[in-house]
PDB file of C-alpha atoms in Angstrom:
ATOM      1  CA  MET Y   1     168.440-108.944-230.200  1.00 97.00           C
ATOM      2  CA  LEU Y   2     166.098-111.824-229.715  1.00 98.00           C
ATOM      3  CA  PHE Y   3     162.510-112.088-230.824  1.00 98.00           C
ATOM      4  CA  ASP Y   4     159.301-113.891-230.202  1.00 97.00           C
ATOM      5  CA  LEU Y   5     157.609-115.432-233.260  1.00 96.00           C
ATOM      6  CA  ASP Y   6     153.764-115.479-233.013  1.00 93.00           C
ATOM      7  CA  ASP Y   7     152.146-112.100-232.925  1.00 93.00           C
ATOM      8  CA  THR Y   8     155.580-110.407-232.947  1.00 96.00           C
ATOM      9  CA  LEU Y   9     157.487-111.435-236.307  1.00 96.00           C
ATOM     10  CA  LEU Y  10     154.312-113.181-237.583  1.00 95.00           C
ATOM     11  CA  ASN Y  11     150.706-112.052-237.604  1.00 93.00           C
ATOM     12  CA  ARG Y  12     148.837-114.962-236.035  1.00 90.00           C
ATOM     13  CA  ASP Y  13     145.335-113.231-236.349  1.00 91.00           C
ATOM     14  CA  GLU Y  14     145.710-113.337-240.117  1.00 94.00           C
ATOM     15  CA  ALA Y  15     146.749-116.998-239.989  1.00 94.00           C
ATOM     16  CA  VAL Y  16     143.751-118.008-237.829  1.00 95.00           C
ATOM     17  CA  GLU Y  17     141.417-116.311-240.319  1.00 95.00           C
ATOM     18  CA  LYS Y  18     142.953-118.313-243.130  1.00 96.00           C
ATOM     19  CA  MET Y  19     142.825-121.572-241.055  1.00 96.00           C
ATOM     20  CA  PHE Y  20     139.056-120.817-240.519  1.00 96.00           C
ATOM     21  CA  SER Y  21     138.642-120.648-244.400  1.00 94.00           C
ATOM     22  CA  VAL Y  22     140.369-124.038-244.800  1.00 95.00           C
ATOM     23  CA  ILE Y  23     138.045-125.612-242.190  1.00 95.00           C
ATOM     24  CA  TYR Y  24     135.016-123.932-243.821  1.00 94.00           C
ATOM     25  CA  GLU Y  25     135.929-125.137-247.222  1.00 92.00           C
ATOM     26  CA  THR Y  26     136.678-128.691-245.951  1.00 93.00           C
ATOM     27  CA  CYS Y  27     133.644-129.182-243.668  1.00 94.00           C
ATOM     28  CA  TYR Y  28     130.972-126.817-244.511  1.00 91.00           C
ATOM     29  CA  GLU Y  29     128.827-126.162-247.630  1.00 81.00           C
ATOM     30  CA  GLY Y  30     126.070-123.795-248.405  1.00 76.00           C
ATOM     31  CA  VAL Y  31     126.361-121.722-245.114  1.00 74.00           C
ATOM     32  CA  LYS Y  32     124.871-118.228-245.307  1.00 71.00           C
ATOM     33  CA  HIS Y  33     127.169-115.297-245.344  1.00 66.00           C
ATOM     34  CA  SER Y  34     125.898-113.807-242.158  1.00 72.00           C
ATOM     35  CA  THR Y  35     126.359-117.082-240.399  1.00 80.00           C
ATOM     36  CA  ASN Y  36     129.923-117.267-241.749  1.00 86.00           C
ATOM     37  CA  LYS Y  37     130.790-114.078-240.064  1.00 87.00           C
ATOM     38  CA  LYS Y  38     129.403-115.378-236.771  1.00 90.00           C
ATOM     39  CA  MET Y  39     131.338-118.687-237.268  1.00 93.00           C
ATOM     40  CA  LEU Y  40     134.588-116.877-237.742  1.00 94.00           C
ATOM     41  CA  GLN Y  41     134.092-114.824-234.616  1.00 94.00           C
ATOM     42  CA  LYS Y  42     133.375-117.905-232.556  1.00 94.00           C
ATOM     43  CA  PHE Y  43     136.304-119.754-234.147  1.00 95.00           C
ATOM     44  CA  LYS Y  44     138.657-116.885-233.033  1.00 94.00           C
ATOM     45  CA  GLU Y  45     137.183-117.156-229.643  1.00 94.00           C
ATOM     46  CA  TYR Y  46     137.706-120.914-229.157  1.00 93.00           C
ATOM     47  CA  ASP Y  47     141.236-120.394-230.508  1.00 92.00           C
ATOM     48  CA  LYS Y  48     142.076-117.619-228.224  1.00 88.00           C
ATOM     49  CA  ARG Y  49     140.780-119.572-225.301  1.00 86.00           C
ATOM     50  CA  SER Y  50     143.128-122.413-225.886  1.00 79.00           C
ATOM     51  CA  TYR Y  51     146.170-120.327-227.101  1.00 76.00           C
ATOM     52  CA  GLY Y  52     149.313-121.783-225.801  1.00 68.00           C
ATOM     53  CA  CYS Y  53     147.748-125.325-225.648  1.00 72.00           C
ATOM     54  CA  GLY Y  54     149.026-127.661-228.261  1.00 71.00           C
ATOM     55  CA  ASP Y  55     145.851-129.738-228.139  1.00 83.00           C
ATOM     56  CA  LYS Y  56     143.729-128.205-230.956  1.00 89.00           C
ATOM     57  CA  ILE Y  57     140.909-130.615-230.319  1.00 92.00           C
ATOM     58  CA  LYS Y  58     139.912-128.129-227.699  1.00 91.00           C
ATOM     59  CA  VAL Y  59     139.339-125.682-230.560  1.00 93.00           C
ATOM     60  CA  LEU Y  60     137.529-127.660-233.061  1.00 95.00           C
ATOM     61  CA  GLU Y  61     135.531-129.987-231.030  1.00 95.00           C
ATOM     62  CA  PRO Y  62     133.448-127.346-229.268  1.00 94.00           C
ATOM     63  CA  PHE Y  63     133.348-125.301-232.483  1.00 95.00           C
ATOM     64  CA  PHE Y  64     131.736-128.386-234.329  1.00 95.00           C
ATOM     65  CA  ASP Y  65     129.472-128.694-231.433  1.00 95.00           C
ATOM     66  CA  GLU Y  66     128.219-125.195-231.725  1.00 94.00           C
ATOM     67  CA  PHE Y  67     128.187-125.164-235.608  1.00 93.00           C
ATOM     68  CA  PRO Y  68     127.548-128.817-236.928  1.00 92.00           C
ATOM     69  CA  PRO Y  69     129.435-129.356-240.159  1.00 92.00           C
ATOM     70  CA  LYS Y  70     128.381-131.459-243.033  1.00 90.00           C
ATOM     71  CA  TYR Y  71     131.627-133.275-242.779  1.00 92.00           C
ATOM     72  CA  ARG Y  72     132.980-133.514-239.232  1.00 94.00           C
ATOM     73  CA  LEU Y  73     136.571-134.222-238.803  1.00 95.00           C
ATOM     74  CA  PRO Y  74     137.150-137.336-236.589  1.00 94.00           C
ATOM     75  CA  ARG Y  75     138.537-136.430-233.281  1.00 93.00           C
ATOM     76  CA  THR Y  76     141.607-138.630-233.806  1.00 93.00           C
ATOM     77  CA  SER Y  77     142.187-136.628-237.012  1.00 95.00           C
ATOM     78  CA  ILE Y  78     141.881-133.044-235.676  1.00 95.00           C
ATOM     79  CA  GLN Y  79     145.516-132.606-234.451  1.00 93.00           C
ATOM     80  CA  ASN Y  80     147.024-133.914-237.576  1.00 93.00           C
ATOM     81  CA  PHE Y  81     144.721-131.706-239.745  1.00 95.00           C
ATOM     82  CA  TRP Y  82     145.685-128.736-237.671  1.00 94.00           C
ATOM     83  CA  ASN Y  83     149.361-129.371-237.855  1.00 91.00           C
ATOM     84  CA  SER Y  84     149.253-130.030-241.537  1.00 92.00           C
ATOM     85  CA  HIS Y  85     147.409-126.812-242.418  1.00 94.00           C
ATOM     86  CA  PHE Y  86     147.904-124.095-239.827  1.00 93.00           C
ATOM     87  CA  PRO Y  87     151.565-123.425-240.344  1.00 92.00           C
ATOM     88  CA  TYR Y  88     151.088-122.737-244.116  1.00 92.00           C
ATOM     89  CA  CYS Y  89     148.444-120.160-243.211  1.00 95.00           C
ATOM     90  CA  PHE Y  90     151.146-117.822-242.095  1.00 94.00           C
ATOM     91  CA  SER Y  91     152.735-115.225-244.380  1.00 92.00           C
ATOM     92  CA  ILE Y  92     155.290-112.482-243.748  1.00 92.00           C
ATOM     93  CA  ASN Y  93     155.626-109.155-245.510  1.00 88.00           C
ATOM     94  CA  GLN Y  94     159.094-108.155-247.042  1.00 91.00           C
ATOM     95  CA  HIS Y  95     159.161-105.177-244.768  1.00 93.00           C
ATOM     96  CA  THR Y  96     159.590-107.246-241.759  1.00 94.00           C
ATOM     97  CA  ILE Y  97     162.370-109.296-243.487  1.00 94.00           C
ATOM     98  CA  ASN Y  98     164.110-106.210-244.361  1.00 94.00           C
ATOM     99  CA  ILE Y  99     164.011-104.915-240.808  1.00 95.00           C
ATOM    100  CA  VAL Y 100     165.441-108.189-239.377  1.00 95.00           C
ATOM    101  CA  ASN Y 101     168.235-108.076-242.111  1.00 94.00           C
ATOM    102  CA  THR Y 102     169.057-104.523-241.230  1.00 94.00           C
ATOM    103  CA  ILE Y 103     169.339-105.446-237.589  1.00 95.00           C
ATOM    104  CA  LYS Y 104     171.471-108.398-238.558  1.00 94.00           C
ATOM    105  CA  MET Y 105     174.095-105.951-240.021  1.00 94.00           C
ATOM    106  CA  HIS Y 106     174.665-104.639-236.403  1.00 93.00           C
ATOM    107  CA  VAL Y 107     173.956-107.511-233.909  1.00 94.00           C
ATOM    108  CA  GLU Y 108     173.267-111.226-233.811  1.00 95.00           C
ATOM    109  CA  VAL Y 109     169.610-112.187-233.951  1.00 96.00           C
ATOM    110  CA  ALA Y 110     167.655-115.143-232.596  1.00 97.00           C
ATOM    111  CA  ILE Y 111     164.147-116.416-232.125  1.00 98.00           C
ATOM    112  CA  ILE Y 112     162.659-117.993-228.910  1.00 98.00           C
ATOM    113  CA  THR Y 113     159.238-119.316-229.426  1.00 96.00           C
ATOM    114  CA  ASN Y 114     156.730-121.466-227.453  1.00 94.00           C
ATOM    115  CA  GLY Y 115     155.061-124.275-229.336  1.00 88.00           C
ATOM    116  CA  SER Y 116     155.567-127.706-231.075  1.00 87.00           C
ATOM    117  CA  ILE Y 117     158.602-128.335-233.149  1.00 91.00           C
ATOM    118  CA  GLN Y 118     156.662-129.427-236.204  1.00 87.00           C
ATOM    119  CA  ARG Y 119     154.335-126.381-236.296  1.00 88.00           C
ATOM    120  CA  GLN Y 120     156.959-123.717-235.387  1.00 93.00           C
ATOM    121  CA  LYS Y 121     159.562-125.020-237.750  1.00 94.00           C
ATOM    122  CA  ALA Y 122     156.942-125.157-240.526  1.00 92.00           C
ATOM    123  CA  LYS Y 123     155.938-121.505-239.974  1.00 93.00           C
ATOM    124  CA  ILE Y 124     159.605-120.463-240.017  1.00 94.00           C
ATOM    125  CA  GLU Y 125     160.222-122.317-243.278  1.00 93.00           C
ATOM    126  CA  THR Y 126     157.050-121.041-244.927  1.00 92.00           C
ATOM    127  CA  THR Y 127     157.787-117.551-244.163  1.00 94.00           C
ATOM    128  CA  ASN Y 128     161.529-117.806-245.095  1.00 91.00           C
ATOM    129  CA  LEU Y 129     162.577-116.694-241.684  1.00 93.00           C
ATOM    130  CA  SER Y 130     164.912-119.444-241.615  1.00 91.00           C
ATOM    131  CA  SER Y 131     167.272-117.520-243.879  1.00 91.00           C
ATOM    132  CA  CYS Y 132     167.267-114.560-241.313  1.00 93.00           C
ATOM    133  CA  PHE Y 133     167.777-116.671-238.199  1.00 94.00           C
ATOM    134  CA  GLU Y 134     170.594-119.184-237.388  1.00 86.00           C
ATOM    135  CA  THR Y 135     169.681-119.416-233.782  1.00 95.00           C
ATOM    136  CA  ILE Y 136     166.049-120.665-233.141  1.00 97.00           C
ATOM    137  CA  ILE Y 137     164.816-122.005-229.845  1.00 97.00           C
ATOM    138  CA  ILE Y 138     161.514-123.769-229.842  1.00 96.00           C
ATOM    139  CA  SER Y 139     160.026-124.785-226.341  1.00 95.00           C
ATOM    140  CA  GLU Y 140     159.122-128.353-227.065  1.00 93.00           C
ATOM    141  CA  GLU Y 141     162.702-128.931-228.297  1.00 94.00           C
ATOM    142  CA  ALA Y 142     164.203-126.976-225.334  1.00 95.00           C
ATOM    143  CA  GLY Y 143     162.251-128.703-222.603  1.00 94.00           C
ATOM    144  CA  PHE Y 144     160.939-125.645-221.099  1.00 93.00           C
ATOM    145  CA  SER Y 145     158.957-122.640-222.340  1.00 94.00           C
ATOM    146  CA  LYS Y 146     158.601-118.954-221.724  1.00 96.00           C
ATOM    147  CA  PRO Y 147     158.458-117.423-219.035  1.00 97.00           C
ATOM    148  CA  ASP Y 148     160.878-119.987-217.724  1.00 97.00           C
ATOM    149  CA  LYS Y 149     164.293-118.116-217.493  1.00 97.00           C
ATOM    150  CA  ARG Y 150     166.106-121.270-218.753  1.00 97.00           C
ATOM    151  CA  ILE Y 151     164.871-120.965-222.255  1.00 98.00           C
ATOM    152  CA  PHE Y 152     166.368-117.548-222.461  1.00 98.00           C
ATOM    153  CA  HIS Y 153     169.629-118.682-220.862  1.00 97.00           C
ATOM    154  CA  LEU Y 154     169.770-121.510-223.533  1.00 96.00           C
ATOM    155  CA  ALA Y 155     169.578-118.877-226.388  1.00 96.00           C
ATOM    156  CA  LEU Y 156     172.163-116.696-224.577  1.00 97.00           C
ATOM    157  CA  ASN Y 157     174.538-119.550-224.334  1.00 96.00           C
ATOM    158  CA  LYS Y 158     174.144-120.402-228.057  1.00 95.00           C
ATOM    159  CA  LEU Y 159     174.777-116.761-228.942  1.00 95.00           C
ATOM    160  CA  ASN Y 160     177.647-116.552-226.494  1.00 95.00           C
ATOM    161  CA  VAL Y 161     176.579-113.320-224.964  1.00 96.00           C
ATOM    162  CA  GLN Y 162     175.741-112.132-221.413  1.00 96.00           C
ATOM    163  CA  PRO Y 163     172.159-111.196-220.344  1.00 97.00           C
ATOM    164  CA  GLU Y 164     173.029-107.497-220.162  1.00 96.00           C
ATOM    165  CA  GLU Y 165     174.287-107.581-223.791  1.00 96.00           C
ATOM    166  CA  ALA Y 166     170.960-108.730-225.177  1.00 96.00           C
ATOM    167  CA  VAL Y 167     167.345-107.573-225.442  1.00 97.00           C
ATOM    168  CA  PHE Y 168     164.281-109.487-226.086  1.00 98.00           C
ATOM    169  CA  ILE Y 169     161.223-108.270-228.267  1.00 98.00           C
ATOM    170  CA  GLY Y 170     157.770-109.850-227.717  1.00 97.00           C
ATOM    171  CA  ASP Y 171     154.094-109.271-227.504  1.00 96.00           C
ATOM    172  CA  ASP Y 172     153.170-111.101-224.385  1.00 96.00           C
ATOM    173  CA  ILE Y 173     153.990-108.937-221.389  1.00 97.00           C
ATOM    174  CA  GLU Y 174     154.123-111.878-218.994  1.00 96.00           C
ATOM    175  CA  LYS Y 175     155.702-114.652-220.884  1.00 96.00           C
ATOM    176  CA  ASP Y 176     157.969-112.551-223.143  1.00 98.00           C
ATOM    177  CA  ILE Y 177     158.900-109.540-221.057  1.00 98.00           C
ATOM    178  CA  GLY Y 178     158.551-110.972-217.499  1.00 97.00           C
ATOM    179  CA  GLY Y 179     160.281-114.087-218.705  1.00 97.00           C
ATOM    180  CA  CYS Y 180     163.307-112.299-220.082  1.00 98.00           C
ATOM    181  CA  GLN Y 181     163.568-110.102-217.067  1.00 98.00           C
ATOM    182  CA  LYS Y 182     163.840-113.187-214.903  1.00 97.00           C
ATOM    183  CA  ALA Y 183     166.965-114.051-217.013  1.00 97.00           C
ATOM    184  CA  ASN Y 184     168.258-110.508-216.361  1.00 97.00           C
ATOM    185  CA  MET Y 185     167.629-109.396-219.981  1.00 97.00           C
ATOM    186  CA  LYS Y 186     165.999-106.115-221.127  1.00 97.00           C
ATOM    187  CA  GLY Y 187     162.630-106.646-222.650  1.00 97.00           C
ATOM    188  CA  ILE Y 188     160.914-104.566-225.335  1.00 97.00           C
ATOM    189  CA  TRP Y 189     157.220-104.939-225.316  1.00 98.00           C
ATOM    190  CA  PHE Y 190     155.757-105.071-228.862  1.00 98.00           C
ATOM    191  CA  ASN Y 191     152.278-103.674-228.412  1.00 97.00           C
ATOM    192  CA  PRO Y 192     150.757-102.566-231.733  1.00 95.00           C
ATOM    193  CA  ARG Y 193     147.334-102.706-230.379  1.00 92.00           C
ATOM    194  CA  MET Y 194     148.099-100.373-227.570  1.00 94.00           C
ATOM    195  CA  ILE Y 195     146.825-102.729-224.972  1.00 94.00           C
ATOM    196  CA  ARG Y 196     146.964-101.461-221.369  1.00 95.00           C
ATOM    197  CA  ASN Y 197     149.572-103.014-219.123  1.00 96.00           C
ATOM    198  CA  GLU Y 198     147.631-104.451-216.286  1.00 94.00           C
ATOM    199  CA  THR Y 199     150.656-106.186-214.644  1.00 95.00           C
ATOM    200  CA  SER Y 200     153.423-105.060-212.406  1.00 97.00           C
ATOM    201  CA  ILE Y 201     155.896-105.891-215.093  1.00 97.00           C
ATOM    202  CA  LYS Y 202     157.776-102.743-216.400  1.00 97.00           C
ATOM    203  CA  PRO Y 203     159.313-103.245-219.851  1.00 97.00           C
ATOM    204  CA  TYR Y 204     162.520-101.619-220.786  1.00 96.00           C
ATOM    205  CA  ALA Y 205     160.711 -99.920-223.726  1.00 96.00           C
ATOM    206  CA  GLU Y 206     157.394-100.292-225.649  1.00 97.00           C
ATOM    207  CA  ILE Y 207     157.017-100.115-229.280  1.00 96.00           C
ATOM    208  CA  SER Y 208     154.045-100.383-231.738  1.00 96.00           C
ATOM    209  CA  SER Y 209     156.031-101.082-234.683  1.00 95.00           C
ATOM    210  CA  LEU Y 210     159.085-103.113-235.539  1.00 95.00           C
ATOM    211  CA  ASP Y 211     160.478-100.182-237.414  1.00 94.00           C
ATOM    212  CA  GLN Y 212     161.110 -98.473-234.147  1.00 95.00           C
ATOM    213  CA  LEU Y 213     163.751-100.978-233.346  1.00 95.00           C
ATOM    214  CA  LEU Y 214     165.989 -99.440-236.169  1.00 92.00           C
ATOM    215  CA  ARG Y 215     166.408 -96.330-233.968  1.00 88.00           C
ATOM    216  CA  CYS Y 216     168.814 -98.447-231.789  1.00 83.00           C
ATOM    217  CA  PHE Y 217     171.326 -98.320-234.709  1.00 74.00           C
ATOM    218  CA  THR Y 218     170.848 -94.805-236.132  1.00 65.00           C
TER     219      THR Y 218
END
């Protein structure tokens, strides 16, 4: 059983809010509470717009332009600032760890995630997921990213299993489910927000909670 990382095992939305707090405390002083709420909303919008892009200058530069800070991070420092802080904004609840450990009693588990080596490894270490997963595939390290079927084949080869013996769980219908299907794997769509599927991709199953995976073993 293979898992996506962001927005599947980890709640990225919560981490983005924490990252905003870091930026707010670092760069802004004396901003009214109502403005703070508006800033958070816009920060989320800029982040979402550039999601999947490693260059976080695209998030903070337009944000600083719209909300001029008292201390503006130099353009050359933005990427390092993001890499140094964002991974540590992630947390994981023990219940998710327990679910993964229960699944591990029955099948091998792995992670396939898009992103930079530095940030993704830091997230995994910070949340202690490294103790749950021996096989972790990061796109920057692999040389290709989801939905490229080769990244799924790489994981299958490391686990020494055939595509029909594996299932992939992820929140992105196109990158995760569409990608794993290209590799002849079954894809379970993790959809806690009950988003409507506007694509032609048909997942093997759809779940709104990771708890539902445990039914496979009971």
